[in-house]
PDB file of C-alpha atoms in Angstrom:
ATOM      1  CA  MET H   4     129.162 144.298 139.366  1.00 44.00           C
ATOM      2  CA  ASN H   5     125.614 141.835 139.736  1.00 49.00           C
ATOM      3  CA  THR H   6     126.279 138.568 137.757  1.00 53.00           C
ATOM      4  CA  PRO H   7     125.844 134.892 138.847  1.00 58.00           C
ATOM      5  CA  ASP H   8     130.059 135.516 138.396  1.00 76.00           C
ATOM      6  CA  ARG H   9     130.595 137.913 141.179  1.00 91.00           C
ATOM      7  CA  PRO H  10     133.624 135.994 143.407  1.00 97.00           C
ATOM      8  CA  VAL H  11     132.218 135.778 147.275  1.00 98.00           C
ATOM      9  CA  CYS H  12     134.367 135.738 150.165  1.00 98.00           C
ATOM     10  CA  VAL H  13     132.897 133.749 153.276  1.00 98.00           C
ATOM     11  CA  LEU H  14     134.509 134.788 156.619  1.00 98.00           C
ATOM     12  CA  GLY H  15     133.435 131.563 159.163  1.00 96.00           C
ATOM     13  CA  LEU H  16     133.260 127.994 158.158  1.00 95.00           C
ATOM     14  CA  GLY H  17     130.913 126.926 160.681  1.00 92.00           C
ATOM     15  CA  LEU H  18     127.581 124.982 159.598  1.00 92.00           C
ATOM     16  CA  ILE H  19     126.079 128.035 157.971  1.00 94.00           C
ATOM     17  CA  GLY H  20     129.179 129.751 156.202  1.00 95.00           C
ATOM     18  CA  GLY H  21     130.519 126.173 155.625  1.00 95.00           C
ATOM     19  CA  SER H  22     127.534 125.206 153.933  1.00 96.00           C
ATOM     20  CA  LEU H  23     127.279 128.841 151.990  1.00 97.00           C
ATOM     21  CA  LEU H  24     130.938 128.277 150.566  1.00 97.00           C
ATOM     22  CA  ARG H  25     129.856 124.782 149.501  1.00 96.00           C
ATOM     23  CA  ALA H  26     126.695 125.946 148.025  1.00 96.00           C
ATOM     24  CA  VAL H  27     128.523 128.874 146.129  1.00 96.00           C
ATOM     25  CA  VAL H  28     131.144 126.895 144.550  1.00 96.00           C
ATOM     26  CA  ASP H  29     128.450 123.892 143.385  1.00 94.00           C
ATOM     27  CA  SER H  30     126.398 127.151 141.711  1.00 92.00           C
ATOM     28  CA  GLY H  31     129.798 127.933 139.932  1.00 93.00           C
ATOM     29  CA  ARG H  32     130.590 130.865 141.428  1.00 94.00           C
ATOM     30  CA  PRO H  33     134.676 131.789 142.037  1.00 96.00           C
ATOM     31  CA  ALA H  34     134.487 131.880 146.182  1.00 97.00           C
ATOM     32  CA  TRP H  35     136.940 131.293 148.986  1.00 98.00           C
ATOM     33  CA  GLY H  36     136.910 131.629 152.822  1.00 97.00           C
ATOM     34  CA  TRP H  37     138.637 132.111 156.001  1.00 98.00           C
ATOM     35  CA  ASN H  38     138.356 130.725 159.129  1.00 96.00           C
ATOM     36  CA  ARG H  39     140.094 131.334 162.651  1.00 93.00           C
ATOM     37  CA  SER H  40     140.476 127.569 163.937  1.00 89.00           C
ATOM     38  CA  THR H  41     143.151 126.005 161.678  1.00 91.00           C
ATOM     39  CA  GLY H  42     141.309 122.208 161.980  1.00 91.00           C
ATOM     40  CA  ALA H  43     138.151 124.132 160.118  1.00 93.00           C
ATOM     41  CA  VAL H  44     140.501 125.249 157.359  1.00 95.00           C
ATOM     42  CA  ASP H  45     142.323 121.848 157.414  1.00 95.00           C
ATOM     43  CA  ALA H  46     139.078 119.851 156.773  1.00 95.00           C
ATOM     44  CA  ALA H  47     138.032 122.391 154.049  1.00 95.00           C
ATOM     45  CA  ARG H  48     141.170 121.951 152.105  1.00 96.00           C
ATOM     46  CA  ALA H  49     140.875 118.128 152.442  1.00 96.00           C
ATOM     47  CA  ASP H  50     137.578 118.387 150.739  1.00 95.00           C
ATOM     48  CA  GLY H  51     138.853 120.655 147.966  1.00 95.00           C
ATOM     49  CA  TYR H  52     137.934 124.303 149.023  1.00 96.00           C
ATOM     50  CA  ASP H  53     140.153 127.512 148.688  1.00 97.00           C
ATOM     51  CA  VAL H  54     140.337 128.795 152.342  1.00 97.00           C
ATOM     52  CA  THR H  55     142.650 129.896 154.664  1.00 97.00           C
ATOM     53  CA  ALA H  56     144.011 131.361 157.970  1.00 97.00           C
ATOM     54  CA  ASP H  57     144.991 134.605 157.404  1.00 97.00           C
ATOM     55  CA  ILE H  58     142.210 137.047 157.004  1.00 98.00           C
ATOM     56  CA  ALA H  59     144.264 139.869 155.873  1.00 98.00           C
ATOM     57  CA  SER H  60     145.128 138.075 152.804  1.00 98.00           C
ATOM     58  CA  ALA H  61     141.476 136.688 151.979  1.00 98.00           C
ATOM     59  CA  LEU H  62     139.990 140.134 152.763  1.00 98.00           C
ATOM     60  CA  GLN H  63     142.793 141.504 149.883  1.00 98.00           C
ATOM     61  CA  ARG H  64     141.857 138.992 147.299  1.00 98.00           C
ATOM     62  CA  ALA H  65     138.507 140.561 148.018  1.00 98.00           C
ATOM     63  CA  ALA H  66     138.929 144.022 147.210  1.00 98.00           C
ATOM     64  CA  GLU H  67     141.234 143.249 144.120  1.00 97.00           C
ATOM     65  CA  GLU H  68     138.733 141.066 142.704  1.00 97.00           C
ATOM     66  CA  ASP H  69     135.368 143.114 143.832  1.00 97.00           C
ATOM     67  CA  ALA H  70     133.801 140.152 146.156  1.00 98.00           C
ATOM     68  CA  LEU H  71     130.455 140.009 147.874  1.00 98.00           C
ATOM     69  CA  VAL H  72     132.112 139.722 151.938  1.00 98.00           C
ATOM     70  CA  VAL H  73     129.871 137.436 153.820  1.00 98.00           C
ATOM     71  CA  VAL H  74     130.387 137.639 157.571  1.00 98.00           C
ATOM     72  CA  ALA H  75     129.703 134.028 158.933  1.00 97.00           C
ATOM     73  CA  VAL H  76     130.879 134.262 162.818  1.00 95.00           C
ATOM     74  CA  PRO H  77     128.780 134.170 165.551  1.00 91.00           C
ATOM     75  CA  MET H  78     128.044 137.833 166.835  1.00 92.00           C
ATOM     76  CA  PRO H  79     130.531 138.000 169.861  1.00 92.00           C
ATOM     77  CA  ALA H  80     133.477 137.810 167.388  1.00 94.00           C
ATOM     78  CA  VAL H  81     132.000 139.950 164.406  1.00 96.00           C
ATOM     79  CA  ASP H  82     133.328 143.291 165.646  1.00 97.00           C
ATOM     80  CA  THR H  83     136.696 141.772 165.172  1.00 97.00           C
ATOM     81  CA  VAL H  84     136.213 140.434 161.886  1.00 98.00           C
ATOM     82  CA  LEU H  85     134.448 143.968 160.707  1.00 98.00           C
ATOM     83  CA  GLU H  86     137.908 145.913 161.461  1.00 98.00           C
ATOM     84  CA  SER H  87     139.453 143.126 159.523  1.00 98.00           C
ATOM     85  CA  VAL H  88     136.983 144.076 156.711  1.00 98.00           C
ATOM     86  CA  ALA H  89     137.281 147.812 157.058  1.00 98.00           C
ATOM     87  CA  ALA H  90     141.180 147.437 156.948  1.00 98.00           C
ATOM     88  CA  HIS H  91     141.592 145.282 153.763  1.00 98.00           C
ATOM     89  CA  ALA H  92     138.176 145.384 151.787  1.00 98.00           C
ATOM     90  CA  PRO H  93     136.401 148.817 153.058  1.00 97.00           C
ATOM     91  CA  HIS H  94     134.679 148.869 149.454  1.00 97.00           C
ATOM     92  CA  CYS H  95     133.140 145.992 148.985  1.00 98.00           C
ATOM     93  CA  VAL H  96     129.460 144.577 149.186  1.00 98.00           C
ATOM     94  CA  LEU H  97     128.988 143.297 152.671  1.00 98.00           C
ATOM     95  CA  THR H  98     126.813 140.977 154.208  1.00 98.00           C
ATOM     96  CA  ASP H  99     125.902 138.579 156.498  1.00 98.00           C
ATOM     97  CA  VAL H 100     124.068 135.221 157.992  1.00 96.00           C
ATOM     98  CA  VAL H 101     124.136 135.979 161.779  1.00 94.00           C
ATOM     99  CA  SER H 102     121.022 135.393 163.213  1.00 92.00           C
ATOM    100  CA  VAL H 103     119.760 139.047 164.613  1.00 95.00           C
ATOM    101  CA  LYS H 104     120.359 142.269 162.134  1.00 96.00           C
ATOM    102  CA  ALA H 105     119.744 145.373 164.302  1.00 95.00           C
ATOM    103  CA  GLU H 106     122.851 144.465 166.319  1.00 95.00           C
ATOM    104  CA  MET H 107     124.438 143.239 163.288  1.00 96.00           C
ATOM    105  CA  ALA H 108     123.841 146.496 161.201  1.00 96.00           C
ATOM    106  CA  ALA H 109     125.152 148.731 164.197  1.00 96.00           C
ATOM    107  CA  ALA H 110     128.071 146.887 164.415  1.00 97.00           C
ATOM    108  CA  VAL H 111     128.924 147.498 160.856  1.00 98.00           C
ATOM    109  CA  ALA H 112     128.215 151.378 161.450  1.00 97.00           C
ATOM    110  CA  ARG H 113     130.585 151.226 164.062  1.00 97.00           C
ATOM    111  CA  ALA H 114     133.381 150.324 161.648  1.00 98.00           C
ATOM    112  CA  GLY H 115     132.294 152.629 158.683  1.00 97.00           C
ATOM    113  CA  LEU H 116     130.742 150.052 156.632  1.00 97.00           C
ATOM    114  CA  GLY H 117     127.529 151.108 156.204  1.00 96.00           C
ATOM    115  CA  ALA H 118     127.439 151.952 152.877  1.00 95.00           C
ATOM    116  CA  ARG H 119     127.675 148.849 151.190  1.00 95.00           C
ATOM    117  CA  PHE H 120     126.410 146.766 153.676  1.00 98.00           C
ATOM    118  CA  VAL H 121     123.025 144.892 153.293  1.00 98.00           C
ATOM    119  CA  GLY H 122     122.067 142.159 155.812  1.00 98.00           C
ATOM    120  CA  GLY H 123     121.230 138.689 155.356  1.00 98.00           C
ATOM    121  CA  HIS H 124     120.148 135.342 157.447  1.00 97.00           C
ATOM    122  CA  PRO H 125     118.814 132.029 155.658  1.00 96.00           C
ATOM    123  CA  MET H 126     116.396 130.661 158.100  1.00 92.00           C
ATOM    124  CA  ALA H 127     118.365 126.928 157.836  1.00 88.00           C
ATOM    125  CA  GLY H 128     120.308 124.834 160.161  1.00 75.00           C
ATOM    126  CA  THR H 129     120.354 121.852 162.073  1.00 72.00           C
ATOM    127  CA  SER H 130     121.245 121.155 165.592  1.00 68.00           C
ATOM    128  CA  ALA H 131     124.933 120.074 164.429  1.00 73.00           C
ATOM    129  CA  SER H 132     127.901 122.660 164.266  1.00 76.00           C
ATOM    130  CA  GLY H 133     131.226 123.351 162.438  1.00 84.00           C
ATOM    131  CA  TRP H 134     132.891 122.113 159.074  1.00 87.00           C
ATOM    132  CA  LEU H 135     131.808 119.075 158.881  1.00 85.00           C
ATOM    133  CA  ALA H 136     128.741 119.817 159.354  1.00 88.00           C
ATOM    134  CA  ALA H 137     128.214 121.639 156.276  1.00 87.00           C
ATOM    135  CA  ASP H 138     125.737 120.809 153.288  1.00 91.00           C
ATOM    136  CA  VAL H 139     125.932 122.099 150.001  1.00 94.00           C
ATOM    137  CA  ASP H 140     122.248 121.762 149.738  1.00 93.00           C
ATOM    138  CA  LEU H 141     121.112 123.661 153.155  1.00 94.00           C
ATOM    139  CA  PHE H 142     119.472 126.798 151.874  1.00 95.00           C
ATOM    140  CA  ARG H 143     117.592 124.806 149.108  1.00 93.00           C
ATOM    141  CA  ASN H 144     114.186 125.926 149.279  1.00 91.00           C
ATOM    142  CA  ALA H 145     114.847 127.564 152.599  1.00 93.00           C
ATOM    143  CA  VAL H 146     113.929 131.585 153.219  1.00 94.00           C
ATOM    144  CA  TRP H 147     116.765 133.791 153.112  1.00 97.00           C
ATOM    145  CA  VAL H 148     115.827 137.224 154.819  1.00 97.00           C
ATOM    146  CA  VAL H 149     117.833 139.961 152.883  1.00 98.00           C
ATOM    147  CA  THR H 150     117.112 143.253 155.035  1.00 98.00           C
ATOM    148  CA  VAL H 151     115.774 146.717 153.333  1.00 97.00           C
ATOM    149  CA  ASP H 152     116.152 149.671 155.507  1.00 93.00           C
ATOM    150  CA  ASP H 153     115.642 153.513 154.343  1.00 91.00           C
ATOM    151  CA  ASP H 154     119.062 153.484 153.061  1.00 92.00           C
ATOM    152  CA  THR H 155     120.209 150.517 151.378  1.00 96.00           C
ATOM    153  CA  ASP H 156     122.027 150.542 148.144  1.00 97.00           C
ATOM    154  CA  PRO H 157     120.347 148.884 145.487  1.00 97.00           C
ATOM    155  CA  ASP H 158     122.983 147.352 143.484  1.00 97.00           C
ATOM    156  CA  ALA H 159     124.198 145.974 146.795  1.00 97.00           C
ATOM    157  CA  TRP H 160     120.452 144.492 147.942  1.00 98.00           C
ATOM    158  CA  LEU H 161     120.783 143.130 144.327  1.00 97.00           C
ATOM    159  CA  ALA H 162     124.170 141.276 144.720  1.00 97.00           C
ATOM    160  CA  VAL H 163     123.039 139.864 148.446  1.00 98.00           C
ATOM    161  CA  ALA H 164     119.590 138.712 147.178  1.00 97.00           C
ATOM    162  CA  ASP H 165     121.682 137.067 143.941  1.00 97.00           C
ATOM    163  CA  LEU H 166     123.605 135.224 146.198  1.00 97.00           C
ATOM    164  CA  ALA H 167     120.657 133.625 148.453  1.00 97.00           C
ATOM    165  CA  LEU H 168     118.397 132.456 145.029  1.00 96.00           C
ATOM    166  CA  SER H 169     122.048 131.278 143.352  1.00 95.00           C
ATOM    167  CA  SER H 170     122.219 129.714 146.642  1.00 95.00           C
ATOM    168  CA  GLY H 171     118.801 127.778 146.209  1.00 95.00           C
ATOM    169  CA  SER H 172     116.495 129.841 148.807  1.00 96.00           C
ATOM    170  CA  VAL H 173     114.040 132.260 147.995  1.00 96.00           C
ATOM    171  CA  VAL H 174     114.150 135.968 149.428  1.00 97.00           C
ATOM    172  CA  VAL H 175     111.943 137.433 151.963  1.00 97.00           C
ATOM    173  CA  PRO H 176     112.620 141.326 152.097  1.00 98.00           C
ATOM    174  CA  ALA H 177     112.663 142.644 155.501  1.00 97.00           C
ATOM    175  CA  ARG H 178     113.403 146.155 157.802  1.00 97.00           C
ATOM    176  CA  ALA H 179     116.109 144.820 160.430  1.00 96.00           C
ATOM    177  CA  ASP H 180     114.119 145.482 163.349  1.00 96.00           C
ATOM    178  CA  ASP H 181     111.058 143.394 161.998  1.00 96.00           C
ATOM    179  CA  HIS H 182     113.515 140.597 160.955  1.00 96.00           C
ATOM    180  CA  ASP H 183     114.693 140.615 164.676  1.00 96.00           C
ATOM    181  CA  ARG H 184     111.019 140.959 166.551  1.00 96.00           C
ATOM    182  CA  ALA H 185     109.783 137.541 164.093  1.00 95.00           C
ATOM    183  CA  VAL H 186     112.866 135.463 164.697  1.00 95.00           C
ATOM    184  CA  ALA H 187     112.614 136.064 168.757  1.00 96.00           C
ATOM    185  CA  ARG H 188     109.380 134.385 168.461  1.00 96.00           C
ATOM    186  CA  VAL H 189     109.868 131.610 165.951  1.00 94.00           C
ATOM    187  CA  SER H 190     113.802 131.117 166.310  1.00 94.00           C
ATOM    188  CA  HIS H 191     115.113 132.271 169.128  1.00 95.00           C
ATOM    189  CA  LEU H 192     112.376 131.535 171.912  1.00 97.00           C
ATOM    190  CA  PRO H 193     112.124 127.661 171.010  1.00 95.00           C
ATOM    191  CA  HIS H 194     115.659 127.327 171.622  1.00 95.00           C
ATOM    192  CA  LEU H 195     115.085 128.733 174.957  1.00 97.00           C
ATOM    193  CA  LEU H 196     111.462 126.365 175.306  1.00 97.00           C
ATOM    194  CA  ALA H 197     113.403 123.497 173.880  1.00 96.00           C
ATOM    195  CA  GLU H 198     116.088 123.753 176.668  1.00 97.00           C
ATOM    196  CA  ALA H 199     113.592 124.003 179.423  1.00 97.00           C
ATOM    197  CA  LEU H 200     111.780 120.719 178.002  1.00 96.00           C
ATOM    198  CA  ALA H 201     115.101 119.078 178.144  1.00 97.00           C
ATOM    199  CA  THR H 202     115.917 120.059 181.735  1.00 97.00           C
ATOM    200  CA  VAL H 203     112.305 119.534 182.604  1.00 97.00           C
ATOM    201  CA  GLY H 204     112.503 115.780 180.953  1.00 96.00           C
ATOM    202  CA  ALA H 205     116.076 115.171 182.617  1.00 97.00           C
ATOM    203  CA  GLN H 206     114.854 116.024 186.024  1.00 97.00           C
ATOM    204  CA  GLY H 207     112.195 113.133 186.016  1.00 96.00           C
ATOM    205  CA  GLY H 208     115.309 110.151 186.032  1.00 96.00           C
ATOM    206  CA  GLU H 209     116.531 107.860 183.926  1.00 96.00           C
ATOM    207  CA  LEU H 210     113.061 106.181 184.239  1.00 96.00           C
ATOM    208  CA  THR H 211     111.460 109.418 182.544  1.00 96.00           C
ATOM    209  CA  LEU H 212     114.147 109.877 179.866  1.00 94.00           C
ATOM    210  CA  ARG H 213     113.600 105.845 178.867  1.00 95.00           C
ATOM    211  CA  LEU H 214     110.280 106.442 178.366  1.00 96.00           C
ATOM    212  CA  ALA H 215     110.916 109.439 176.157  1.00 95.00           C
ATOM    213  CA  ALA H 216     109.940 109.012 172.706  1.00 95.00           C
ATOM    214  CA  GLY H 217     108.654 111.924 169.541  1.00 94.00           C
ATOM    215  CA  SER H 218     107.212 114.501 171.047  1.00 95.00           C
ATOM    216  CA  PHE H 219     110.036 115.089 173.468  1.00 96.00           C
ATOM    217  CA  ARG H 220     112.686 114.392 171.181  1.00 95.00           C
ATOM    218  CA  ASP H 221     111.165 116.819 168.403  1.00 94.00           C
ATOM    219  CA  GLY H 222     110.692 119.510 171.071  1.00 95.00           C
ATOM    220  CA  THR H 223     114.079 119.026 172.573  1.00 95.00           C
ATOM    221  CA  ARG H 224     115.987 118.912 169.017  1.00 93.00           C
ATOM    222  CA  VAL H 225     117.251 122.302 168.883  1.00 91.00           C
ATOM    223  CA  ALA H 226     118.492 121.690 172.528  1.00 93.00           C
ATOM    224  CA  GLY H 227     121.649 119.904 170.917  1.00 91.00           C
ATOM    225  CA  THR H 228     122.617 122.783 169.163  1.00 89.00           C
ATOM    226  CA  ALA H 229     126.184 123.890 170.845  1.00 88.00           C
ATOM    227  CA  PRO H 230     125.338 126.116 173.924  1.00 93.00           C
ATOM    228  CA  ALA H 231     127.815 129.091 173.087  1.00 91.00           C
ATOM    229  CA  LEU H 232     126.153 129.420 170.035  1.00 88.00           C
ATOM    230  CA  VAL H 233     122.599 129.497 171.670  1.00 92.00           C
ATOM    231  CA  SER H 234     123.602 132.045 174.038  1.00 93.00           C
ATOM    232  CA  ALA H 235     124.982 134.107 171.466  1.00 90.00           C
ATOM    233  CA  MET H 236     122.075 134.182 169.030  1.00 90.00           C
ATOM    234  CA  CYS H 237     119.307 134.586 171.796  1.00 94.00           C
ATOM    235  CA  ASP H 238     121.619 137.134 173.841  1.00 94.00           C
ATOM    236  CA  ALA H 239     121.766 139.600 170.876  1.00 92.00           C
ATOM    237  CA  ASN H 240     118.179 139.786 170.492  1.00 95.00           C
ATOM    238  CA  ALA H 241     117.570 140.029 174.472  1.00 95.00           C
ATOM    239  CA  PRO H 242     114.827 142.793 174.249  1.00 95.00           C
ATOM    240  CA  ALA H 243     112.574 141.145 171.410  1.00 96.00           C
ATOM    241  CA  LEU H 244     113.430 137.893 173.102  1.00 97.00           C
ATOM    242  CA  VAL H 245     112.095 138.719 176.144  1.00 97.00           C
ATOM    243  CA  ASP H 246     108.838 140.068 174.854  1.00 97.00           C
ATOM    244  CA  ALA H 247     108.292 137.068 173.141  1.00 97.00           C
ATOM    245  CA  LEU H 248     109.304 134.973 176.545  1.00 97.00           C
ATOM    246  CA  ASP H 249     106.839 137.424 178.397  1.00 98.00           C
ATOM    247  CA  GLU H 250     104.012 135.959 176.101  1.00 97.00           C
ATOM    248  CA  ALA H 251     105.011 132.005 176.331  1.00 97.00           C
ATOM    249  CA  LEU H 252     105.087 132.361 180.327  1.00 97.00           C
ATOM    250  CA  ALA H 253     101.571 134.354 180.321  1.00 97.00           C
ATOM    251  CA  ALA H 254     100.466 131.574 178.115  1.00 96.00           C
ATOM    252  CA  LEU H 255     101.790 128.818 180.419  1.00 97.00           C
ATOM    253  CA  HIS H 256     100.531 130.311 183.587  1.00 97.00           C
ATOM    254  CA  SER H 257      97.001 130.618 182.068  1.00 96.00           C
ATOM    255  CA  ALA H 258      97.229 126.819 181.196  1.00 96.00           C
ATOM    256  CA  ARG H 259      98.458 125.769 184.829  1.00 96.00           C
ATOM    257  CA  ASP H 260      95.642 128.008 186.807  1.00 96.00           C
ATOM    258  CA  ALA H 261      93.154 126.251 184.097  1.00 96.00           C
ATOM    259  CA  LEU H 262      94.416 122.875 185.365  1.00 95.00           C
ATOM    260  CA  VAL H 263      94.505 123.858 189.125  1.00 96.00           C
ATOM    261  CA  ALA H 264      91.075 125.187 188.735  1.00 95.00           C
ATOM    262  CA  ASP H 265      89.156 123.278 186.123  1.00 94.00           C
ATOM    263  CA  ALA H 266      91.742 120.528 185.301  1.00 95.00           C
ATOM    264  CA  SER H 267      91.609 121.498 181.596  1.00 94.00           C
ATOM    265  CA  THR H 268      93.884 122.477 179.065  1.00 95.00           C
ATOM    266  CA  GLU H 269      91.436 123.239 176.621  1.00 95.00           C
ATOM    267  CA  THR H 270      92.480 126.720 175.839  1.00 95.00           C
ATOM    268  CA  LEU H 271      95.940 126.811 175.391  1.00 96.00           C
ATOM    269  CA  VAL H 272      95.434 123.510 173.251  1.00 96.00           C
ATOM    270  CA  SER H 273      92.977 124.803 171.175  1.00 96.00           C
ATOM    271  CA  ALA H 274      94.686 128.308 170.442  1.00 96.00           C
ATOM    272  CA  GLY H 275      98.182 126.293 169.610  1.00 96.00           C
ATOM    273  CA  HIS H 276      96.361 124.110 167.190  1.00 96.00           C
ATOM    274  CA  ALA H 277      95.090 126.736 165.809  1.00 95.00           C
ATOM    275  CA  ALA H 278      98.112 128.587 165.594  1.00 94.00           C
ATOM    276  CA  ARG H 279      99.820 125.755 163.814  1.00 93.00           C
ATOM    277  CA  SER H 280      97.356 125.098 161.235  1.00 91.00           C
ATOM    278  CA  ARG H 281      97.548 128.701 160.222  1.00 88.00           C
ATOM    279  CA  TYR H 282     101.427 127.979 160.018  1.00 87.00           C
ATOM    280  CA  ASP H 283     100.812 125.191 157.580  1.00 85.00           C
ATOM    281  CA  GLU H 284      98.552 127.037 155.490  1.00 81.00           C
ATOM    282  CA  GLN H 285     100.927 129.902 154.743  1.00 72.00           C
ATOM    283  CA  LEU H 286     103.508 127.460 153.547  1.00 66.00           C
ATOM    284  CA  GLN H 287     102.310 128.514 149.923  1.00 70.00           C
ATOM    285  CA  TRP H 288     104.057 131.842 149.235  1.00 80.00           C
ATOM    286  CA  TRP H 289     103.053 134.148 146.687  1.00 90.00           C
ATOM    287  CA  GLU H 290     105.968 135.957 144.871  1.00 95.00           C
ATOM    288  CA  ILE H 291     106.927 139.260 144.622  1.00 96.00           C
ATOM    289  CA  THR H 292     107.221 140.604 140.695  1.00 94.00           C
ATOM    290  CA  ASP H 293     106.160 144.172 140.346  1.00 94.00           C
ATOM    291  CA  VAL H 294     109.027 145.911 142.733  1.00 95.00           C
ATOM    292  CA  VAL H 295     111.899 147.447 140.433  1.00 96.00           C
ATOM    293  CA  VAL H 296     114.807 147.994 142.609  1.00 97.00           C
ATOM    294  CA  GLY H 297     116.361 151.515 142.374  1.00 96.00           C
ATOM    295  CA  SER H 298     112.682 152.982 141.652  1.00 96.00           C
ATOM    296  CA  PRO H 299     111.170 155.727 144.052  1.00 95.00           C
ATOM    297  CA  SER H 300     109.621 153.496 146.513  1.00 95.00           C
ATOM    298  CA  TRP H 301     111.031 150.389 145.782  1.00 97.00           C
ATOM    299  CA  GLN H 302     112.674 150.065 149.558  1.00 97.00           C
ATOM    300  CA  GLY H 303     108.893 150.553 151.208  1.00 96.00           C
ATOM    301  CA  ASP H 304     107.116 148.365 148.437  1.00 96.00           C
ATOM    302  CA  LEU H 305     109.424 145.480 149.354  1.00 97.00           C
ATOM    303  CA  VAL H 306     108.898 145.850 153.050  1.00 97.00           C
ATOM    304  CA  ASP H 307     105.463 145.773 152.568  1.00 96.00           C
ATOM    305  CA  ALA H 308     105.364 142.900 150.528  1.00 95.00           C
ATOM    306  CA  GLY H 309     107.634 140.665 152.637  1.00 95.00           C
ATOM    307  CA  ARG H 310     105.167 141.909 155.590  1.00 94.00           C
ATOM    308  CA  ARG H 311     102.208 140.317 153.703  1.00 92.00           C
ATOM    309  CA  GLY H 312     104.071 137.037 153.057  1.00 91.00           C
ATOM    310  CA  GLY H 313     105.610 137.173 149.851  1.00 94.00           C
ATOM    311  CA  VAL H 314     108.876 136.393 148.367  1.00 96.00           C
ATOM    312  CA  VAL H 315     111.265 137.017 145.918  1.00 96.00           C
ATOM    313  CA  GLN H 316     112.086 133.779 143.642  1.00 95.00           C
ATOM    314  CA  ARG H 317     113.889 135.834 140.711  1.00 95.00           C
ATOM    315  CA  LEU H 318     115.960 138.850 140.627  1.00 96.00           C
ATOM    316  CA  PRO H 319     114.175 141.927 140.016  1.00 95.00           C
ATOM    317  CA  ARG H 320     114.635 144.437 137.529  1.00 94.00           C
ATOM    318  CA  ARG H 321     117.073 147.500 138.652  1.00 95.00           C
ATOM    319  CA  ALA H 322     115.532 150.706 137.488  1.00 92.00           C
TER     320      ALA H 322
END
């Protein structure tokens, strides 16, 4: 069943999961949620949402109604949640909104749920967390990665892509490992750099912090994220993040050497400006329209288009 009416069961009601539940309900689709913390459950119920602190009942309902199940908990909690999915809703289409895809896919495989799993990652968020930070419009005009690997089921892929599109996002198809290498550079590394910048600034004392303005505020914004969430995200992508961090450290070491030798930052500043300009220029994406999901080459065609900057804005045809 790949229709806009397919029910959705969201497991985890933090910023991303809570925003997703709000967005799905707002789109008119039946949806309910689960959260371990009764505080979040009480707050969501007070806002009028159908939620529970009993994961078994949420998943049994998902199995009965053939819902799309979305895992929206931090990576350290994933194995426990997947055990419940395997026990109560093993045949449902399964996706996630976790920020790493290869480790998530490995966890799903360990739980015996790989046949109906398609990874997902909406590239949206704020430094706030929890149900109270959830925003019905968080995913509007955002990029949502929907993974495509060699064994991806076409009907499951369409179901997850439909969820992303109906939440207001555009879909970028990508392999799990390609995704992890990319987000190490543009999501996880920025968190570490923000933490370092915040630490260096604070070590300058009260006068330094009093003088901090826009560049410090913007550069340290994500350092306001709950430390446990940042660590869970970064630690789960350690190999790719180490590679990105090595490149950043090499660039900073080179800039330091140039300052010592020539009192010049020109090389790093010019390269950074050019890279930022390239980012600004690619914000106008192009639409993938010629891939028929389920055709003999559909996985490779979607991956290739995603690597070239294409996005899915309308649900593709099914072979």
